[in-house]
């Protein structure tokens, strides 16, 4: 959508929020608006196909994602050019994006499946080894996976500090 159409949707949302007094209804309006925005982004493929392929690989099979150099080569781009294009479209370098995806997957395994951190969990999350898992957990959560496993106050997409 162009800028003008986007502003009219925001104005419509603002008006609907002003007309609604209940907080839960307001949250629902905002959530529906954001989900519609997300659906439009997902349904309308934009940008370089190599970026879409890389994001799909990171999200769906982090343990089997080809190297950045391999993806760049498949797209007939230099590694540097692919990293630049990826960062322009996604906002992060492929390395940082992959790191966050791996962390989220491992966090979900600990939180939802109540898996005790192990080498198997590390490998299935896309980490090279258990120390790689522990380093990234310390980087993002400032605690080890085992400490996080023992915590009961873990919320999705939120790590208590």
PDB file of C-alpha atoms in Angstrom:
ATOM      1  CA  UNK A   1       0.000   0.000   0.000  1.00  0.00           C
ATOM      2  CA  UNK A   2       1.154   3.509  -0.566  1.00  0.00           C
ATOM      3  CA  UNK A   3       1.667   5.994   2.236  1.00  0.00           C
ATOM      4  CA  UNK A   4      -1.737   7.678   1.858  1.00  0.00           C
ATOM      5  CA  UNK A   5      -3.694   4.430   2.093  1.00  0.00           C
ATOM      6  CA  UNK A   6      -1.706   3.399   5.150  1.00  0.00           C
ATOM      7  CA  UNK A   7      -2.524   6.691   6.876  1.00  0.00           C
ATOM      8  CA  UNK A   8      -6.248   6.228   6.232  1.00  0.00           C
ATOM      9  CA  UNK A   9      -6.088   2.796   7.928  1.00  0.00           C
ATOM     10  CA  UNK A  10      -4.294   4.325  10.902  1.00  0.00           C
ATOM     11  CA  UNK A  11      -6.858   7.134  11.076  1.00  0.00           C
ATOM     12  CA  UNK A  12      -9.640   4.536  10.984  1.00  0.00           C
ATOM     13  CA  UNK A  13      -7.972   2.605  13.810  1.00  0.00           C
ATOM     14  CA  UNK A  14      -7.527   5.788  15.852  1.00  0.00           C
ATOM     15  CA  UNK A  15     -11.222   6.660  15.421  1.00  0.00           C
ATOM     16  CA  UNK A  16     -12.329   3.163  16.414  1.00  0.00           C
ATOM     17  CA  UNK A  17     -10.067   3.262  19.476  1.00  0.00           C
ATOM     18  CA  UNK A  18     -11.520   6.609  20.540  1.00  0.00           C
ATOM     19  CA  UNK A  19     -15.033   5.200  20.211  1.00  0.00           C
ATOM     20  CA  UNK A  20     -14.199   2.174  22.372  1.00  0.00           C
ATOM     21  CA  UNK A  21     -13.834   2.508  26.125  1.00  0.00           C
ATOM     22  CA  UNK A  22     -13.095  -1.062  27.228  1.00  0.00           C
ATOM     23  CA  UNK A  23      -9.381  -1.855  27.380  1.00  0.00           C
ATOM     24  CA  UNK A  24      -9.773  -5.450  26.192  1.00  0.00           C
ATOM     25  CA  UNK A  25     -11.733  -4.290  23.123  1.00  0.00           C
ATOM     26  CA  UNK A  26      -9.034  -1.708  22.377  1.00  0.00           C
ATOM     27  CA  UNK A  27      -6.321  -4.346  22.572  1.00  0.00           C
ATOM     28  CA  UNK A  28      -8.368  -6.565  20.274  1.00  0.00           C
ATOM     29  CA  UNK A  29      -8.710  -3.738  17.710  1.00  0.00           C
ATOM     30  CA  UNK A  30      -4.972  -3.080  17.748  1.00  0.00           C
ATOM     31  CA  UNK A  31      -4.207  -6.792  17.528  1.00  0.00           C
ATOM     32  CA  UNK A  32      -6.532  -7.230  14.528  1.00  0.00           C
ATOM     33  CA  UNK A  33      -4.964  -4.209  12.823  1.00  0.00           C
ATOM     34  CA  UNK A  34      -1.427  -5.534  13.360  1.00  0.00           C
ATOM     35  CA  UNK A  35      -2.367  -9.029  12.182  1.00  0.00           C
ATOM     36  CA  UNK A  36      -3.866  -7.565   8.986  1.00  0.00           C
ATOM     37  CA  UNK A  37      -0.638  -5.630   8.421  1.00  0.00           C
ATOM     38  CA  UNK A  38       1.403  -8.781   8.970  1.00  0.00           C
ATOM     39  CA  UNK A  39      -0.791 -10.845   6.635  1.00  0.00           C
ATOM     40  CA  UNK A  40      -0.356  -8.271   3.876  1.00  0.00           C
ATOM     41  CA  UNK A  41       3.421  -8.374   4.289  1.00  0.00           C
ATOM     42  CA  UNK A  42       3.482 -12.166   4.252  1.00  0.00           C
ATOM     43  CA  UNK A  43       1.032 -12.597   1.366  1.00  0.00           C
ATOM     44  CA  UNK A  44       2.679 -10.032  -0.918  1.00  0.00           C
ATOM     45  CA  UNK A  45       6.171 -11.271  -1.682  1.00  0.00           C
ATOM     46  CA  UNK A  46       8.562  -8.363  -1.914  1.00  0.00           C
ATOM     47  CA  UNK A  47      12.267  -8.040  -2.173  1.00  0.00           C
ATOM     48  CA  UNK A  48      14.953 -10.412  -3.240  1.00  0.00           C
ATOM     49  CA  UNK A  49      14.012 -14.106  -3.464  1.00  0.00           C
ATOM     50  CA  UNK A  50      17.288 -15.088  -1.795  1.00  0.00           C
ATOM     51  CA  UNK A  51      16.240 -13.179   1.312  1.00  0.00           C
ATOM     52  CA  UNK A  52      12.846 -14.904   1.338  1.00  0.00           C
ATOM     53  CA  UNK A  53      14.580 -18.273   0.937  1.00  0.00           C
ATOM     54  CA  UNK A  54      17.041 -17.550   3.745  1.00  0.00           C
ATOM     55  CA  UNK A  55      14.312 -16.387   6.140  1.00  0.00           C
ATOM     56  CA  UNK A  56      12.266 -19.482   5.324  1.00  0.00           C
ATOM     57  CA  UNK A  57      15.268 -21.721   5.966  1.00  0.00           C
ATOM     58  CA  UNK A  58      16.089 -19.986   9.258  1.00  0.00           C
ATOM     59  CA  UNK A  59      12.490 -20.234  10.456  1.00  0.00           C
ATOM     60  CA  UNK A  60      11.609 -23.759   9.327  1.00  0.00           C
ATOM     61  CA  UNK A  61      14.854 -25.687   9.639  1.00  0.00           C
ATOM     62  CA  UNK A  62      17.524 -23.778  11.564  1.00  0.00           C
ATOM     63  CA  UNK A  63      19.662 -26.885  11.952  1.00  0.00           C
ATOM     64  CA  UNK A  64      19.758 -27.429   8.174  1.00  0.00           C
ATOM     65  CA  UNK A  65      20.133 -23.831   7.007  1.00  0.00           C
ATOM     66  CA  UNK A  66      22.871 -23.524   4.380  1.00  0.00           C
ATOM     67  CA  UNK A  67      25.724 -21.137   5.071  1.00  0.00           C
ATOM     68  CA  UNK A  68      25.357 -17.470   4.145  1.00  0.00           C
ATOM     69  CA  UNK A  69      28.015 -17.957   1.472  1.00  0.00           C
ATOM     70  CA  UNK A  70      26.074 -20.912  -0.002  1.00  0.00           C
ATOM     71  CA  UNK A  71      22.785 -18.957  -0.117  1.00  0.00           C
ATOM     72  CA  UNK A  72      24.580 -15.997  -1.704  1.00  0.00           C
ATOM     73  CA  UNK A  73      26.182 -18.313  -4.256  1.00  0.00           C
ATOM     74  CA  UNK A  74      22.820 -19.908  -5.114  1.00  0.00           C
ATOM     75  CA  UNK A  75      21.421 -16.385  -5.672  1.00  0.00           C
ATOM     76  CA  UNK A  76      24.426 -15.467  -7.809  1.00  0.00           C
ATOM     77  CA  UNK A  77      25.393 -12.705  -5.362  1.00  0.00           C
ATOM     78  CA  UNK A  78      28.601 -12.037  -3.509  1.00  0.00           C
ATOM     79  CA  UNK A  79      28.386 -12.781   0.193  1.00  0.00           C
ATOM     80  CA  UNK A  80      28.820  -9.087   1.012  1.00  0.00           C
ATOM     81  CA  UNK A  81      26.031  -8.081  -1.393  1.00  0.00           C
ATOM     82  CA  UNK A  82      23.683 -10.742   0.005  1.00  0.00           C
ATOM     83  CA  UNK A  83      24.338  -9.554   3.567  1.00  0.00           C
ATOM     84  CA  UNK A  84      23.609  -5.955   2.520  1.00  0.00           C
ATOM     85  CA  UNK A  85      20.364  -6.922   0.738  1.00  0.00           C
ATOM     86  CA  UNK A  86      19.275  -9.099   3.684  1.00  0.00           C
ATOM     87  CA  UNK A  87      19.958  -6.315   6.178  1.00  0.00           C
ATOM     88  CA  UNK A  88      18.076  -3.752   4.053  1.00  0.00           C
ATOM     89  CA  UNK A  89      15.005  -5.992   3.895  1.00  0.00           C
ATOM     90  CA  UNK A  90      15.022  -7.628   7.326  1.00  0.00           C
ATOM     91  CA  UNK A  91      16.794  -5.056   9.466  1.00  0.00           C
ATOM     92  CA  UNK A  92      19.379  -7.503  10.778  1.00  0.00           C
ATOM     93  CA  UNK A  93      22.315  -9.310   9.238  1.00  0.00           C
ATOM     94  CA  UNK A  94      21.647 -12.964   8.372  1.00  0.00           C
ATOM     95  CA  UNK A  95      23.981 -14.025  11.181  1.00  0.00           C
ATOM     96  CA  UNK A  96      22.085 -11.978  13.786  1.00  0.00           C
ATOM     97  CA  UNK A  97      18.712 -13.095  12.435  1.00  0.00           C
ATOM     98  CA  UNK A  98      19.738 -16.751  12.573  1.00  0.00           C
ATOM     99  CA  UNK A  99      21.044 -16.289  16.094  1.00  0.00           C
ATOM    100  CA  UNK A 100      17.701 -14.883  17.265  1.00  0.00           C
ATOM    101  CA  UNK A 101      15.734 -17.639  15.520  1.00  0.00           C
ATOM    102  CA  UNK A 102      17.889 -20.328  17.169  1.00  0.00           C
ATOM    103  CA  UNK A 103      17.471 -18.681  20.559  1.00  0.00           C
ATOM    104  CA  UNK A 104      13.685 -18.428  20.156  1.00  0.00           C
ATOM    105  CA  UNK A 105      13.474 -22.082  19.141  1.00  0.00           C
ATOM    106  CA  UNK A 106      15.575 -23.254  22.092  1.00  0.00           C
ATOM    107  CA  UNK A 107      13.600 -20.998  24.444  1.00  0.00           C
ATOM    108  CA  UNK A 108      10.347 -22.469  23.124  1.00  0.00           C
ATOM    109  CA  UNK A 109      11.681 -26.010  23.624  1.00  0.00           C
ATOM    110  CA  UNK A 110      12.558 -25.198  27.227  1.00  0.00           C
ATOM    111  CA  UNK A 111       9.344 -23.313  27.922  1.00  0.00           C
ATOM    112  CA  UNK A 112       6.667 -25.308  26.113  1.00  0.00           C
ATOM    113  CA  UNK A 113       8.140 -28.781  25.859  1.00  0.00           C
ATOM    114  CA  UNK A 114       9.953 -28.500  29.202  1.00  0.00           C
ATOM    115  CA  UNK A 115      13.068 -30.025  27.673  1.00  0.00           C
ATOM    116  CA  UNK A 116      16.094 -29.961  29.897  1.00  0.00           C
ATOM    117  CA  UNK A 117      18.949 -28.290  27.974  1.00  0.00           C
ATOM    118  CA  UNK A 118      21.130 -30.948  26.384  1.00  0.00           C
ATOM    119  CA  UNK A 119      23.397 -31.490  23.412  1.00  0.00           C
ATOM    120  CA  UNK A 120      20.445 -32.970  21.465  1.00  0.00           C
ATOM    121  CA  UNK A 121      18.355 -29.872  22.097  1.00  0.00           C
ATOM    122  CA  UNK A 122      21.276 -27.651  21.107  1.00  0.00           C
ATOM    123  CA  UNK A 123      21.802 -29.494  17.821  1.00  0.00           C
ATOM    124  CA  UNK A 124      18.095 -29.627  16.941  1.00  0.00           C
ATOM    125  CA  UNK A 125      17.868 -25.872  17.571  1.00  0.00           C
ATOM    126  CA  UNK A 126      20.643 -25.208  15.079  1.00  0.00           C
ATOM    127  CA  UNK A 127      23.566 -24.723  17.467  1.00  0.00           C
ATOM    128  CA  UNK A 128      26.935 -26.288  16.675  1.00  0.00           C
ATOM    129  CA  UNK A 129      27.347 -27.647  20.183  1.00  0.00           C
ATOM    130  CA  UNK A 130      26.157 -27.162  23.739  1.00  0.00           C
ATOM    131  CA  UNK A 131      28.687 -24.411  24.505  1.00  0.00           C
ATOM    132  CA  UNK A 132      27.350 -22.439  21.506  1.00  0.00           C
ATOM    133  CA  UNK A 133      23.847 -22.753  23.020  1.00  0.00           C
ATOM    134  CA  UNK A 134      25.086 -21.585  26.430  1.00  0.00           C
ATOM    135  CA  UNK A 135      26.992 -18.598  24.974  1.00  0.00           C
ATOM    136  CA  UNK A 136      23.947 -17.343  23.064  1.00  0.00           C
ATOM    137  CA  UNK A 137      21.648 -17.875  26.047  1.00  0.00           C
ATOM    138  CA  UNK A 138      23.984 -15.826  28.171  1.00  0.00           C
ATOM    139  CA  UNK A 139      24.096 -13.163  25.448  1.00  0.00           C
ATOM    140  CA  UNK A 140      20.302 -12.842  25.125  1.00  0.00           C
ATOM    141  CA  UNK A 141      18.978 -13.921  28.532  1.00  0.00           C
ATOM    142  CA  UNK A 142      21.961 -13.254  30.787  1.00  0.00           C
ATOM    143  CA  UNK A 143      21.513 -16.738  32.253  1.00  0.00           C
ATOM    144  CA  UNK A 144      22.207 -20.311  31.255  1.00  0.00           C
ATOM    145  CA  UNK A 145      19.564 -22.516  29.623  1.00  0.00           C
ATOM    146  CA  UNK A 146      19.525 -24.660  32.771  1.00  0.00           C
ATOM    147  CA  UNK A 147      18.770 -21.608  34.937  1.00  0.00           C
ATOM    148  CA  UNK A 148      16.026 -20.596  32.534  1.00  0.00           C
ATOM    149  CA  UNK A 149      14.651 -24.156  32.601  1.00  0.00           C
ATOM    150  CA  UNK A 150      14.272 -23.932  36.389  1.00  0.00           C
ATOM    151  CA  UNK A 151      12.457 -20.579  36.227  1.00  0.00           C
ATOM    152  CA  UNK A 152       8.674 -20.641  36.341  1.00  0.00           C
ATOM    153  CA  UNK A 153       8.124 -17.025  35.290  1.00  0.00           C
ATOM    154  CA  UNK A 154       9.056 -17.456  31.622  1.00  0.00           C
ATOM    155  CA  UNK A 155       6.674 -15.769  29.201  1.00  0.00           C
ATOM    156  CA  UNK A 156       6.680 -16.186  25.438  1.00  0.00           C
ATOM    157  CA  UNK A 157       9.052 -13.720  23.754  1.00  0.00           C
ATOM    158  CA  UNK A 158      10.059 -12.393  27.164  1.00  0.00           C
ATOM    159  CA  UNK A 159      13.011 -13.429  29.220  1.00  0.00           C
ATOM    160  CA  UNK A 160      13.036 -12.181  32.825  1.00  0.00           C
ATOM    161  CA  UNK A 161      16.147 -10.258  33.781  1.00  0.00           C
TER     162      UNK A 161
END
